């Protein structure tokens, strides 16, 4: 309850769990003794009755190291119960190889474990690629193959790693724009495009754990080769590489920052390229909505930028591609509320889910 509803009052927690005053006192006492929660005076609610307290994470309670690796930087947050970050370390990738980035992240996690001691119980990692069951990372857009993520914390009690877009989808359904949706489709444009279907709060991960690679559906230009090896991938029609191709620029080394600059520009050529990418995004979303029947679609990463810059182009292509019966009341396309923090928030959430089962 404290994790799902940070700052919940003791009175509300008791009501939501359905326990009486005596049982609540005993429960709060035991969880406090176990150094899982503490109490602090709650802001007056304005209603009658005795003042209550807010239940907060214990100052010596367990923590998670939540990590994200993007195409441009890595970051480690120390996250407490409820999802708040106590510390953040980050650095640009620069020219590092995958193994060098893993070593840099591992050194940062090791320093944080020295600083916070045994409180850091596990790690969750979001990566821009696919992760095998034995924690090997392939990130085709970074040209990384077989990068051993386990080296970040070799003997971690809890070690969860997953695709950034999949984890962002999970976070969006737990704490973002898709809370309460029965079937949510989350799409994230970075270098390429990924995402996930969340069915009743559960992310569909697929038989190999590699579902959600929507950016590699052939909705794009069939003459364009994707870094994955296929031709015509949708991701190559909506990301920074698409904008660079449309504008006759070299492929950018910083594809996300580059794309943000182009999408933010109001000059005619960048605006036209942005409109073309937005149209390709809207068309593909229509295809996925026809096939998956979600009740809403959330857009993260550069998808949020495209939605803000060219909403009419996305909407027009989306509606044109929808089956007729869906057009009257199409599932809304919403910006992600967690934004660039989505993958990291999802990594923290997955690690906390694993940790919570060991605490109770
Ligand atoms: Zn591809």
PDB file of C-alpha atoms and ligand atoms in Angstrom, residues 140-141 213 215-217 224-236, ligand 1:
ATOM      1  CA  UNK A 140      21.464  -3.261 -32.562  1.00  0.00           C
ATOM      2  CA  UNK A 141      21.133   0.546 -32.719  1.00  0.00           C
ATOM      3  CA  UNK A 213       9.439  -4.835 -31.115  1.00  0.00           C
ATOM      4  CA  UNK A 215       9.415  -0.742 -34.659  1.00  0.00           C
ATOM      5  CA  UNK A 216      10.437  -3.775 -36.711  1.00  0.00           C
ATOM      6  CA  UNK A 217       7.025  -4.276 -38.277  1.00  0.00           C
ATOM      7  CA  UNK A 224      15.457   1.339 -46.216  1.00  0.00           C
ATOM      8  CA  UNK A 225      17.601  -1.189 -44.337  1.00  0.00           C
ATOM      9  CA  UNK A 226      17.192  -1.247 -40.558  1.00  0.00           C
ATOM     10  CA  UNK A 227      20.142  -1.879 -38.167  1.00  0.00           C
ATOM     11  CA  UNK A 228      18.278  -5.108 -37.186  1.00  0.00           C
ATOM     12  CA  UNK A 229      18.942  -6.527 -40.676  1.00  0.00           C
ATOM     13  CA  UNK A 230      15.397  -6.274 -42.053  1.00  0.00           C
ATOM     14  CA  UNK A 231      14.082  -3.862 -44.691  1.00  0.00           C
ATOM     15  CA  UNK A 232      11.172  -1.450 -44.302  1.00  0.00           C
ATOM     16  CA  UNK A 233      11.056  -1.368 -40.502  1.00  0.00           C
ATOM     17  CA  UNK A 234       8.558   1.165 -39.107  1.00  0.00           C
ATOM     18  CA  UNK A 235      11.150   2.497 -36.622  1.00  0.00           C
ATOM     19  CA  UNK A 236      13.322   3.748 -39.490  1.00  0.00           C
TER      20      UNK A 236
HETATM   21 ZN1  LIG B   1      14.309  -3.536 -37.912  1.00  0.00          ZN
END
